[in-house]
Amino acid sequence: MYEEIRISVEQASDAKVLIISVAARLAGMHPQTLRQYDRLGLVQAGRAGGGGRRYSERDVALLREVQKLSQEEGVNLAGIKRIIGLEHLAGELQERVVELEAQLDAAYRRIAELETMAAYPGRDLVRRERPSTALVVWRPRQK
């Protein structure tokens, strides 16, 4: 259920072009509600030259998600703010994982490339020490 909303939020534009009355109508709420959500930090409106609030398509999709969580799921505004924050954090972490996986793949490709260029192909680039089989005799000191 939350996935379909998140997808629409991710696909929406970030351009802050909608005035508050249009954004409120598209989100299905009163403009005063948008002002309150902005003050609470649920949605961050942009500002026009004259100081008026401007919203993006992504903001409107997020407002719809807030509305759904509040009215259909019974989540309070503090809970909604926490959910939005955690979803944002999860998205950032997913992006970081993708970046790290790409770096790891590049490192593996580089290792494979270096191994093919090695003087003795098929051997490890880093010399591995074999475990010692030396025998050490230990005797306690005589007093």
Coordinates of C-alpha atoms in Angstrom, one line a residue:
M1 CA 0.0 0.0 0.0
Y2 CA 2.8 2.5 0.9
E3 CA 4.9 1.3 -2.1
E4 CA 2.4 2.7 -4.6
I5 CA 2.4 6.1 -2.9
R6 CA 6.2 6.2 -2.6
I7 CA 6.6 5.4 -6.3
S8 CA 4.5 8.3 -7.3
V9 CA 6.5 10.6 -4.9
E10 CA 9.8 9.4 -6.4
Q11 CA 8.6 9.9 -10.0
A12 CA 7.2 13.4 -9.5
S13 CA 9.1 16.6 -10.4
D14 CA 11.0 18.7 -7.9
A15 CA 10.4 22.0 -9.6
K16 CA 8.7 24.4 -7.1
V17 CA 6.1 26.0 -9.4
L18 CA 2.7 25.5 -7.8
I19 CA 1.2 28.2 -5.6
I20 CA -0.4 27.2 -2.4
S21 CA -4.0 27.2 -3.6
V22 CA -3.2 25.0 -6.5
A23 CA -1.1 22.6 -4.4
A24 CA -3.9 22.4 -1.8
R25 CA -6.5 21.6 -4.4
L26 CA -4.4 19.0 -6.0
A27 CA -3.6 17.4 -2.6
G28 CA -7.3 17.6 -1.6
M29 CA -6.8 19.8 1.5
H30 CA -7.2 23.3 2.7
P31 CA -4.3 25.8 2.1
Q32 CA -4.2 26.5 5.9
T33 CA -3.4 22.8 6.4
L34 CA -0.5 23.1 4.0
R35 CA 0.8 26.1 5.9
Q36 CA 0.6 24.1 9.1
Y37 CA 2.4 21.1 7.5
D38 CA 5.1 23.5 6.3
R39 CA 5.5 24.9 9.8
L40 CA 5.8 21.4 11.2
G41 CA 8.4 20.4 8.6
L42 CA 6.3 17.7 6.9
V43 CA 6.7 19.4 3.5
Q44 CA 9.3 22.0 2.7
A45 CA 7.8 24.7 0.4
G46 CA 10.0 26.8 -1.7
R47 CA 9.6 30.6 -1.7
A48 CA 8.9 32.9 -4.5
G49 CA 10.5 36.4 -4.9
G50 CA 7.6 38.0 -3.0
G51 CA 7.7 35.4 -0.2
G52 CA 4.8 33.2 -1.3
R53 CA 5.0 29.5 -0.9
R54 CA 5.7 27.3 -4.0
Y55 CA 5.2 23.6 -4.1
S56 CA 6.4 20.9 -6.5
E57 CA 4.6 17.8 -7.9
R58 CA 6.7 15.8 -5.5
D59 CA 5.4 17.9 -2.6
V60 CA 1.8 17.4 -3.7
A61 CA 2.4 13.6 -3.9
L62 CA 3.9 13.7 -0.4
L63 CA 0.9 15.7 0.9
R64 CA -1.4 13.0 -0.5
E65 CA 0.7 10.4 1.4
V66 CA 0.4 12.5 4.6
Q67 CA -3.3 12.8 4.1
K68 CA -3.6 9.0 3.6
L69 CA -1.5 8.1 6.6
S70 CA -3.5 10.6 8.7
Q71 CA -7.0 9.8 7.6
E72 CA -7.0 6.2 6.6
E73 CA -4.2 4.8 8.8
G74 CA -4.8 7.0 11.9
V75 CA -1.2 8.0 12.2
N76 CA -0.6 11.3 14.1
L77 CA 1.5 14.1 12.6
A78 CA 4.5 13.3 14.7
G79 CA 4.4 9.7 13.5
I80 CA 4.0 10.8 9.9
K81 CA 7.0 13.1 10.2
R82 CA 9.0 10.2 11.6
I83 CA 7.8 7.9 8.8
I84 CA 8.7 10.4 6.1
G85 CA 12.1 10.9 7.7
L86 CA 12.8 7.2 7.9
E87 CA 11.7 6.7 4.2
H88 CA 14.0 9.5 3.2
L89 CA 16.9 7.9 5.2
A90 CA 16.1 4.5 3.7
G91 CA 16.2 6.0 0.2
E92 CA 19.6 7.6 0.9
L93 CA 21.0 4.3 2.3
Q94 CA 19.7 2.4 -0.7
E95 CA 21.5 4.9 -3.0
R96 CA 24.7 4.5 -1.0
V97 CA 24.5 0.7 -1.2
V98 CA 24.2 1.0 -5.0
E99 CA 27.2 3.2 -5.1
L100 CA 29.2 0.9 -2.9
E101 CA 28.2 -2.2 -5.0
A102 CA 29.4 -0.4 -8.1
Q103 CA 32.7 0.4 -6.4
L104 CA 33.1 -3.2 -5.3
D105 CA 32.4 -4.5 -8.8
A106 CA 34.9 -2.1 -10.2
A107 CA 37.5 -3.3 -7.7
Y108 CA 36.8 -6.9 -8.6
R109 CA 37.2 -6.1 -12.3
R110 CA 40.5 -4.3 -11.6
I111 CA 41.8 -7.3 -9.6
A112 CA 40.8 -9.6 -12.4
E113 CA 42.5 -7.3 -14.9
L114 CA 45.7 -7.2 -12.9
E115 CA 45.8 -10.9 -12.4
T116 CA 45.7 -11.4 -16.2
M117 CA 48.6 -9.1 -16.5
A118 CA 50.7 -10.7 -13.7
A119 CA 54.0 -12.3 -14.4
Y120 CA 52.7 -15.6 -13.1
P121 CA 49.0 -15.7 -14.0
G122 CA 46.8 -17.7 -11.8
R123 CA 48.7 -16.7 -8.6
D124 CA 47.4 -14.3 -6.1
L125 CA 48.6 -10.7 -6.3
V126 CA 49.2 -10.6 -2.6
R127 CA 51.6 -13.2 -1.3
R128 CA 50.0 -15.4 1.2
E129 CA 52.2 -16.8 3.9
R130 CA 51.8 -20.5 4.5
P131 CA 51.2 -21.6 8.0
S132 CA 54.5 -22.5 9.7
T133 CA 55.2 -26.1 10.6
A134 CA 58.1 -25.2 12.8
L135 CA 58.3 -27.0 16.2
V136 CA 59.1 -24.9 19.2
V137 CA 60.3 -26.6 22.3
W138 CA 59.4 -24.8 25.5
R139 CA 60.8 -25.6 28.9
P140 CA 60.1 -23.8 32.1
R141 CA 63.0 -21.9 33.7
Q142 CA 64.8 -23.6 36.5
K143 CA 65.0 -21.6 39.7

